[in-house]
Short mmCIF file of C-alpha atoms and ligand atoms in Angstrom, two decimals:
data_model
loop_
_atom_site.label_atom_id
_atom_site.label_comp_id
_atom_site.label_asym_id
_atom_site.label_seq_id
_atom_site.Cartn_x
_atom_site.Cartn_y
_atom_site.Cartn_z
CA MET A 127 0.00 0.00 0.00
CA VAL A 128 2.78 2.43 0.94
CA GLU A 129 5.01 1.55 -2.04
CA ALA A 130 2.06 2.15 -4.41
CA GLY A 131 1.48 5.62 -2.95
CA LEU A 132 5.17 6.53 -3.15
CA ALA A 133 5.29 5.58 -6.84
CA GLU A 134 2.85 8.34 -7.89
CA GLY A 135 2.64 12.09 -8.20
CA VAL A 136 4.58 14.64 -6.22
CA ILE A 137 6.35 12.10 -3.99
CA SER A 138 7.69 9.96 -6.84
CA ARG A 139 8.89 13.09 -8.67
CA GLY A 140 10.71 14.27 -5.54
CA ILE A 141 12.36 10.87 -5.20
CA GLU A 142 13.32 10.78 -8.91
CA ARG A 143 14.87 14.24 -8.61
CA GLY A 144 16.92 13.13 -5.61
CA LEU A 145 15.16 15.62 -3.30
CA LEU A 146 13.49 12.95 -1.16
CA ASP A 147 14.61 9.56 0.01
CA VAL A 148 11.87 7.26 1.31
CA LYS A 149 12.45 3.69 2.42
CA VAL A 150 9.68 1.25 3.41
CA HIS A 151 10.52 -1.39 6.01
CA ASP A 152 8.47 -4.59 6.17
CA LEU A 153 8.05 -5.54 9.84
CA ARG A 154 7.87 -9.22 8.95
CA SER A 155 11.54 -9.14 7.99
CA TYR A 156 12.31 -8.23 11.64
CA THR A 157 10.57 -11.30 13.06
CA THR A 158 12.39 -14.41 14.27
CA ASP A 159 9.63 -17.02 14.58
CA ARG A 160 8.59 -19.54 11.95
CA HIS A 161 5.29 -17.76 11.26
CA ARG A 162 6.89 -14.30 11.07
CA SER A 163 4.32 -13.01 13.59
CA VAL A 164 4.05 -9.26 14.06
CA ASP A 165 1.00 -9.47 16.37
CA ASP A 166 -0.19 -11.39 19.40
CA VAL A 167 -3.24 -11.64 21.69
CA PRO A 168 -3.80 -8.77 24.16
CA TYR A 169 -2.81 -9.19 27.80
CA GLY A 170 -6.02 -8.92 29.82
CA GLY A 171 -8.01 -10.57 27.06
CA GLY A 172 -10.56 -9.15 24.66
CA PRO A 173 -11.02 -9.15 20.89
CA GLY A 174 -8.42 -8.26 18.29
CA MET A 175 -4.66 -8.47 18.15
CA VAL A 176 -1.84 -6.18 19.32
CA MET A 177 1.41 -5.45 17.47
CA LYS A 178 4.37 -7.07 19.19
CA PRO A 179 7.07 -4.66 20.33
CA GLU A 180 10.18 -6.57 19.16
CA PRO A 181 9.77 -6.31 15.32
CA LEU A 182 9.07 -2.56 15.57
CA ALA A 183 12.00 -1.96 17.94
CA ARG A 184 14.33 -4.02 15.71
CA ALA A 185 13.14 -2.12 12.63
CA VAL A 186 13.99 1.24 14.25
CA GLU A 187 17.36 -0.15 15.42
CA ASP A 188 18.05 -1.22 11.82
CA ILE A 189 17.13 2.28 10.61
CA ARG A 190 19.55 3.82 13.16
CA THR A 191 22.34 1.49 12.00
CA ARG A 192 21.84 1.84 8.26
CA ARG A 193 20.69 5.44 7.93
CA GLY A 194 21.71 7.16 11.17
CA ASP A 195 19.57 8.41 14.05
CA PRO A 196 16.24 9.90 12.93
CA ASP A 197 15.42 13.45 14.08
CA ALA A 198 11.91 12.20 14.95
CA VAL A 199 10.36 8.76 15.40
CA VAL A 200 6.65 9.33 14.81
CA LEU A 201 4.05 6.83 15.92
CA LEU A 202 0.86 7.09 13.83
CA SER A 203 -2.10 6.48 16.08
CA PRO A 204 -5.61 7.84 16.71
CA GLN A 205 -4.36 8.90 20.18
CA GLY A 206 -1.77 11.26 18.70
CA ARG A 207 -1.97 15.04 18.49
CA ARG A 208 -3.47 16.28 15.24
CA PHE A 209 -1.18 16.53 12.21
CA THR A 210 -1.66 20.03 10.77
CA GLN A 211 0.07 22.18 8.16
CA ALA A 212 2.12 23.69 11.03
CA GLU A 213 3.35 20.17 11.89
CA ALA A 214 4.15 19.56 8.21
CA VAL A 215 6.23 22.76 8.09
CA LYS A 216 8.17 21.75 11.22
CA MET A 217 8.77 18.22 9.93
CA SER A 218 9.88 19.43 6.48
CA ALA A 219 12.89 21.06 8.19
CA LEU A 220 14.04 17.70 9.59
CA ARG A 221 16.63 15.64 7.74
CA HIS A 222 15.42 12.19 8.74
CA VAL A 223 12.01 11.08 10.01
CA ALA A 224 10.88 7.53 10.86
CA LEU A 225 7.12 6.84 10.67
CA LEU A 226 5.84 3.81 12.59
CA CYS A 227 2.63 2.32 11.17
CA GLY A 228 0.47 0.07 13.25
CA ARG A 229 -2.10 -2.45 12.08
CA TYR A 230 -4.57 -4.54 14.08
CA GLU A 231 -6.18 -3.01 17.17
CA GLY A 232 -3.08 -1.18 18.28
CA MET A 233 0.53 -1.43 19.28
CA ASP A 234 2.19 -2.57 22.49
CA ASP A 235 2.40 0.71 24.42
CA ARG A 236 6.11 0.25 25.14
CA ILE A 237 6.80 1.24 21.51
CA ARG A 238 5.27 4.63 22.31
CA THR A 239 7.17 5.05 25.58
CA LEU A 240 10.55 3.58 24.54
CA VAL A 241 10.90 4.10 20.78
CA ALA A 242 8.65 6.91 19.54
CA THR A 243 9.49 10.58 20.07
CA GLU A 244 6.03 11.80 18.96
CA GLU A 245 2.55 10.47 18.31
CA LEU A 246 0.43 11.93 15.50
CA SER A 247 -3.07 11.39 14.07
CA ILE A 248 -4.30 12.72 10.73
CA GLY A 249 -7.91 13.06 11.88
CA ASP A 250 -10.93 11.70 13.68
CA TYR A 251 -12.10 8.75 11.64
CA VAL A 252 -11.54 5.05 12.06
CA LEU A 253 -8.79 3.60 9.88
CA SER A 254 -7.43 0.07 9.84
CA GLY A 255 -3.77 1.06 10.00
CA GLY A 256 -1.17 3.79 9.98
CA GLU A 257 -0.02 3.27 6.38
CA LEU A 258 -2.39 5.78 4.75
CA PRO A 259 -1.74 8.38 7.49
CA ALA A 260 2.02 7.88 6.87
CA LEU A 261 1.49 8.53 3.14
CA VAL A 262 -0.59 11.62 3.93
CA ILE A 263 2.25 12.95 6.10
CA VAL A 264 4.93 12.15 3.49
CA ASP A 265 2.84 13.93 0.82
CA ALA A 266 2.31 17.04 2.96
CA ILE A 267 6.00 17.24 3.92
CA SER A 268 7.30 16.48 0.41
CA ARG A 269 5.56 19.41 -1.25
CA LEU A 270 7.31 21.72 1.25
CA VAL A 271 10.78 20.49 0.23
CA PRO A 272 12.22 23.08 -2.17
CA GLY A 273 12.12 21.86 -5.79
CA VAL A 274 9.61 19.03 -5.29
CA VAL A 275 6.67 21.13 -6.55
CA GLY A 276 7.69 22.73 -9.84
CA ASP A 277 6.36 26.23 -9.19
CA SER A 278 7.03 27.35 -5.60
CA ARG A 279 4.26 29.97 -5.94
CA SER A 280 1.71 27.10 -5.82
CA VAL A 281 3.08 26.00 -2.44
CA ASP A 282 3.00 29.55 -1.00
CA GLU A 283 -0.57 30.02 -2.22
CA ASP A 284 -1.83 26.67 -0.93
CA SER A 285 -4.90 27.14 1.16
CA PHE A 286 -3.57 26.28 4.61
CA SER A 287 -0.22 28.05 4.21
CA ARG A 288 -2.26 31.26 4.43
CA GLY A 289 -4.56 29.85 7.09
CA LEU A 290 -7.62 30.37 4.85
CA LEU A 291 -9.66 28.23 2.49
CA ASP A 292 -8.91 28.69 -1.19
CA HIS A 293 -10.82 31.01 -3.54
CA PRO A 294 -12.79 29.44 -6.46
CA HIS A 295 -10.90 28.53 -9.64
CA TYR A 296 -12.08 28.59 -13.26
CA THR A 297 -10.68 27.66 -16.64
CA ARG A 298 -12.09 27.62 -20.18
CA PRO A 299 -14.77 27.57 -21.46
CA SER A 300 -16.07 30.91 -20.12
CA GLU A 301 -19.62 29.48 -20.24
CA PHE A 302 -20.34 25.91 -19.11
CA SER A 303 -23.83 24.44 -18.71
CA GLY A 304 -25.23 27.98 -18.70
CA HIS A 305 -22.88 29.08 -15.89
CA THR A 306 -20.39 31.86 -16.62
CA VAL A 307 -17.02 32.72 -15.10
CA PRO A 308 -17.00 35.81 -12.83
CA GLY A 309 -16.32 38.79 -15.12
CA VAL A 310 -13.42 40.15 -13.07
CA LEU A 311 -11.34 37.07 -13.93
CA LEU A 312 -11.74 37.82 -17.66
CA SER A 313 -11.03 41.54 -17.24
CA GLY A 314 -7.23 41.45 -17.22
CA HIS A 315 -7.16 43.79 -14.21
CA HIS A 316 -4.58 42.02 -12.04
CA GLU A 317 -5.19 44.12 -8.94
CA GLU A 318 -8.97 43.57 -9.12
CA VAL A 319 -8.39 39.84 -9.59
CA ARG A 320 -6.14 39.78 -6.51
CA LEU A 321 -8.76 41.61 -4.41
CA TRP A 322 -11.60 39.34 -5.65
CA ARG A 323 -9.63 36.18 -4.84
CA LYS A 324 -8.68 37.41 -1.40
CA LYS A 325 -12.23 38.46 -0.55
CA THR A 326 -13.84 35.24 -1.82
CA ALA A 327 -11.26 33.20 0.13
CA ILE A 328 -12.16 35.10 3.31
CA ARG A 329 -15.92 34.78 2.60
CA ARG A 330 -15.68 31.02 2.06
CA THR A 331 -13.63 30.62 5.20
CA LEU A 332 -16.19 32.60 7.22
CA GLU A 333 -19.06 30.52 5.77
CA ARG A 334 -17.49 27.07 5.98
CA ARG A 335 -14.70 27.10 8.59
CA PRO A 336 -15.18 30.22 10.74
CA GLU A 337 -12.84 28.78 13.42
CA LEU A 338 -9.94 29.15 10.97
CA LEU A 339 -10.39 32.93 10.95
CA ASP A 340 -9.53 33.10 14.66
CA LYS A 341 -6.02 31.87 13.86
CA ALA A 342 -5.56 33.32 10.36
CA ALA A 343 -3.16 36.24 10.29
CA LEU A 344 -5.27 38.71 8.28
CA ASP A 345 -3.54 41.93 7.29
CA ASP A 346 -5.31 45.33 7.42
CA GLU A 347 -6.77 44.75 3.95
CA GLY A 348 -8.03 41.29 4.91
CA ARG A 349 -9.62 42.54 8.12
CA ALA A 350 -11.36 45.35 6.17
CA MET A 351 -12.68 42.72 3.73
CA LEU A 352 -13.96 40.57 6.60
CA ASP A 353 -15.82 43.58 8.06
CA GLU A 354 -17.32 44.30 4.62
CA ILE A 355 -18.44 40.67 4.20
CA LYS A 356 -20.07 40.68 7.63
CA LYS A 357 -21.91 43.93 6.77
CA GLU A 358 -23.06 42.46 3.41
CA ARG A 359 -24.41 39.41 5.23
CA GLY A 360 -26.31 41.51 7.74
CA ALA A 361 -26.56 40.82 11.48
CA PRO A 362 -24.92 37.48 12.42
C1 LIG B 1260 -4.65 6.99 12.54
C2 LIG B 1260 -3.85 0.29 14.22
O1 LIG B 1260 -3.21 1.23 13.50
C3 LIG B 1260 -3.85 2.42 13.28
C4 LIG B 1260 -5.23 2.48 13.27
C5 LIG B 1260 -5.87 3.68 13.07
C6 LIG B 1260 -5.12 4.82 12.86
C7 LIG B 1260 -3.74 4.74 12.85
C8 LIG B 1260 -3.07 3.53 13.05
S1 LIG B 1260 -3.09 6.32 12.61
N1 LIG B 1260 -5.60 6.10 12.67
C9 LIG B 1260 -4.87 8.43 12.36
O2 LIG B 1260 -3.96 9.12 11.93
O3 LIG B 1260 -5.97 8.89 12.68
#
């Protein structure tokens, strides 16, 4: 699952260009028993299986030996703090990150206390393992590595780097199914386009994710736009 995700899109381009180096470790190759078991029954009983600590600990030891000490050993788990764009920015400055993916009902907690340096979750929904969260994190970090995304202006303009939702986008044709493109975008007036995009981004954020506006660093112009939008909408 992880190899398939790494072989596509932005991540695979970053790897091809030598800007990223991602290695997947199969926990079964760190087992010693005949059945190559990575899980066992839970102490205390109950349904489901728990990941054994030894294969994970040996895998991280192998990483330390072959590739040097990681700057962070991140355990992916629903109990972790939320992975946000701010976390992605911090992690993109690190040289070497190990991501530990669980399967089954969970992991022996001694991996968290003895091996991991952080615990992260990508969001509040039930997943069957940490592999997709790990890919999400690799994708978010990779696009912040200089050169991975062709045009760095796209990265700077990405919705959450400004703390706001994105403005609407349009391309040709100018009329589709009876719906036209906002005239300002066809006008060629760059300053008016800039103002329209900024205001629609703020309006959408207010309508859909108002809590983001509390943290967004709006400049004087943005705050004036927000006041205007609130006036246009009438009493809250
Ligand atoms: C995550 C058992 O392994 C899991 C299961 C669910 C899960 C993770 C790992 S990481 N959910 C999340 O990021 O929310």
